[in-house]
PDB file of C-alpha atoms in Angstrom:
ATOM      1  CA  MET A   1      -4.164 -13.053   4.466  1.00 64.00           C
ATOM      2  CA  LEU A   2      -7.861 -13.195   4.475  1.00 64.00           C
ATOM      3  CA  ASP A   3      -8.352 -11.183   6.757  1.00 76.00           C
ATOM      4  CA  LEU A   4      -7.321  -8.318   4.205  1.00 72.00           C
ATOM      5  CA  GLY A   5      -9.463  -9.984   1.274  1.00 75.00           C
ATOM      6  CA  LYS A   6     -12.120  -9.203   4.380  1.00 80.00           C
ATOM      7  CA  ARG A   7     -12.424 -13.304   4.246  1.00 85.00           C
ATOM      8  CA  GLN A   8     -14.203 -13.155   0.996  1.00 90.00           C
ATOM      9  CA  GLY A   9     -11.794 -15.402  -0.891  1.00 92.00           C
ATOM     10  CA  ARG A  10     -10.905 -18.160  -0.145  1.00 94.00           C
ATOM     11  CA  ILE A  11      -7.679 -20.032  -1.307  1.00 95.00           C
ATOM     12  CA  THR A  12      -8.318 -22.771  -3.612  1.00 97.00           C
ATOM     13  CA  HIS A  13      -3.942 -23.844  -3.956  1.00 98.00           C
ATOM     14  CA  HIS A  14      -0.883 -23.821  -2.185  1.00 97.00           C
ATOM     15  CA  SER A  15       2.467 -24.066  -2.983  1.00 98.00           C
ATOM     16  CA  GLU A  16       6.061 -24.145  -0.598  1.00 97.00           C
ATOM     17  CA  ASN A  17       9.965 -23.784  -1.576  1.00 97.00           C
ATOM     18  CA  SER A  18      12.504 -23.362   0.541  1.00 96.00           C
ATOM     19  CA  TRP A  19      14.287 -20.352  -0.188  1.00 94.00           C
ATOM     20  CA  ALA A  20      18.357 -19.173   1.145  1.00 93.00           C
ATOM     21  CA  SER A  21      20.533 -16.836   0.504  1.00 91.00           C
ATOM     22  CA  ILE A  22      23.913 -16.347   1.988  1.00 92.00           C
ATOM     23  CA  THR A  23      22.513 -14.329   5.106  1.00 91.00           C
ATOM     24  CA  PHE A  24      18.948 -15.699   4.262  1.00 92.00           C
ATOM     25  CA  ALA A  25      16.959 -18.885   4.982  1.00 95.00           C
ATOM     26  CA  GLY A  26      12.842 -18.861   4.022  1.00 95.00           C
ATOM     27  CA  SER A  27      10.601 -20.155   2.160  1.00 96.00           C
ATOM     28  CA  ARG A  28       9.185 -19.051  -0.615  1.00 97.00           C
ATOM     29  CA  HIS A  29       4.982 -19.193  -0.828  1.00 96.00           C
ATOM     30  CA  ARG A  30       2.176 -18.797  -3.993  1.00 98.00           C
ATOM     31  CA  VAL A  31      -0.928 -18.765  -2.678  1.00 96.00           C
ATOM     32  CA  VAL A  32      -4.105 -18.928  -5.631  1.00 97.00           C
ATOM     33  CA  LEU A  33      -7.267 -17.651  -3.717  1.00 96.00           C
ATOM     34  CA  ARG A  34     -10.875 -17.137  -5.776  1.00 97.00           C
ATOM     35  CA  PHE A  35     -13.517 -14.839  -4.658  1.00 96.00           C
ATOM     36  CA  ASP A  36     -16.388 -15.270  -6.133  1.00 96.00           C
ATOM     37  CA  GLY A  37     -19.759 -12.580  -6.234  1.00 95.00           C
ATOM     38  CA  ALA A  38     -19.964  -9.100  -6.590  1.00 95.00           C
ATOM     39  CA  GLU A  39     -18.976  -8.066  -2.841  1.00 95.00           C
ATOM     40  CA  ALA A  40     -16.223 -11.122  -2.328  1.00 95.00           C
ATOM     41  CA  VAL A  41     -14.894  -9.608  -6.183  1.00 96.00           C
ATOM     42  CA  ASP A  42     -14.969  -5.849  -4.757  1.00 95.00           C
ATOM     43  CA  ALA A  43     -12.931  -7.861  -1.646  1.00 94.00           C
ATOM     44  CA  GLY A  44     -10.663  -9.047  -3.766  1.00 95.00           C
ATOM     45  CA  GLU A  45      -9.689  -5.847  -5.185  1.00 95.00           C
ATOM     46  CA  CYS A  46      -8.963  -4.666  -2.467  1.00 93.00           C
ATOM     47  CA  PHE A  47      -6.884  -7.169  -1.312  1.00 94.00           C
ATOM     48  CA  ILE A  48      -4.688  -6.959  -4.280  1.00 95.00           C
ATOM     49  CA  ALA A  49      -4.671  -2.745  -4.038  1.00 93.00           C
ATOM     50  CA  PHE A  50      -3.073  -3.889  -0.267  1.00 92.00           C
ATOM     51  CA  LEU A  51      -1.246  -6.412  -0.021  1.00 93.00           C
ATOM     52  CA  PRO A  52       1.841  -5.314  -0.937  1.00 88.00           C
ATOM     53  CA  GLU A  53       2.375  -2.820   1.534  1.00 88.00           C
ATOM     54  CA  HIS A  54       0.064  -4.975   4.010  1.00 91.00           C
ATOM     55  CA  GLU A  55       2.085  -6.165   7.455  1.00 89.00           C
ATOM     56  CA  PHE A  56       2.293  -9.162   7.903  1.00 89.00           C
ATOM     57  CA  ALA A  57       2.478 -10.653  12.570  1.00 88.00           C
ATOM     58  CA  ILE A  58       3.652 -14.368  11.443  1.00 88.00           C
ATOM     59  CA  ARG A  59       5.213 -15.311  14.889  1.00 91.00           C
ATOM     60  CA  GLY A  60       8.739 -16.678  13.395  1.00 91.00           C
ATOM     61  CA  GLN A  61       9.101 -15.453  10.076  1.00 93.00           C
ATOM     62  CA  LEU A  62       8.777 -11.819   8.811  1.00 93.00           C
ATOM     63  CA  VAL A  63       7.596 -10.995   5.391  1.00 93.00           C
ATOM     64  CA  ALA A  64      10.087  -9.769   3.682  1.00 93.00           C
ATOM     65  CA  ASP A  65       8.333  -9.653   0.233  1.00 94.00           C
ATOM     66  CA  ALA A  66       4.329 -10.193  -0.687  1.00 95.00           C
ATOM     67  CA  ALA A  67       3.297  -9.501  -4.572  1.00 95.00           C
ATOM     68  CA  VAL A  68       0.492 -10.302  -7.228  1.00 96.00           C
ATOM     69  CA  VAL A  69       1.056 -12.464  -9.946  1.00 97.00           C
ATOM     70  CA  ALA A  70      -1.994 -12.458 -11.212  1.00 98.00           C
ATOM     71  CA  ALA A  71      -4.935 -11.732 -11.290  1.00 97.00           C
ATOM     72  CA  ASP A  72      -7.742 -13.175 -14.038  1.00 97.00           C
ATOM     73  CA  SER A  73     -11.638 -12.061 -13.251  1.00 95.00           C
ATOM     74  CA  ALA A  74     -14.779 -13.306 -14.939  1.00 94.00           C
ATOM     75  CA  MET A  75     -18.344 -10.595 -15.708  1.00 93.00           C
ATOM     76  CA  GLU A  76     -21.047 -13.408 -15.376  1.00 93.00           C
ATOM     77  CA  PRO A  77     -21.472 -15.264 -13.054  1.00 94.00           C
ATOM     78  CA  PRO A  78     -18.729 -12.261 -10.823  1.00 96.00           C
ATOM     79  CA  SER A  79     -15.532 -13.890  -9.627  1.00 97.00           C
ATOM     80  CA  LEU A  80     -12.222 -12.869  -9.770  1.00 97.00           C
ATOM     81  CA  THR A  81      -8.700 -14.866  -8.935  1.00 97.00           C
ATOM     82  CA  VAL A  82      -5.300 -13.682  -7.768  1.00 97.00           C
ATOM     83  CA  THR A  83      -2.495 -15.311  -7.427  1.00 98.00           C
ATOM     84  CA  CYS A  84       0.439 -13.870  -4.800  1.00 96.00           C
ATOM     85  CA  GLU A  85       3.748 -15.307  -3.842  1.00 97.00           C
ATOM     86  CA  ILE A  86       5.119 -14.796  -0.266  1.00 95.00           C
ATOM     87  CA  LEU A  87       9.065 -15.204   0.621  1.00 96.00           C
ATOM     88  CA  LEU A  88       8.901 -15.844   4.219  1.00 95.00           C
ATOM     89  CA  LEU A  89      12.223 -14.895   6.001  1.00 96.00           C
ATOM     90  CA  GLU A  90      13.092 -17.249   9.387  1.00 93.00           C
ATOM     91  CA  GLU A  91      13.608 -14.346  12.592  1.00 85.00           C
ATOM     92  CA  GLY A  92      16.972 -14.527  14.505  1.00 70.00           C
TER      93      GLY A  92
END
């Protein structure tokens, strides 16, 4: 996931909750990333644009959904905080 933001962001918070339906089991993750500086903010904007369609390769897991649920920015100094939620399903 950090590659999607050109390794310009840092994870400031991560939480995980179990998730299940009748046919699937997995976990829902909430991740907060912080991008500091003009170049990092540009990378963060790319992260926001490309996350929903990104093809993840996680052994034993399938990414069923990945979405940005919040984004907050500041001009001085330039920064961007992105909150995303990812639903992982266990393969097999």
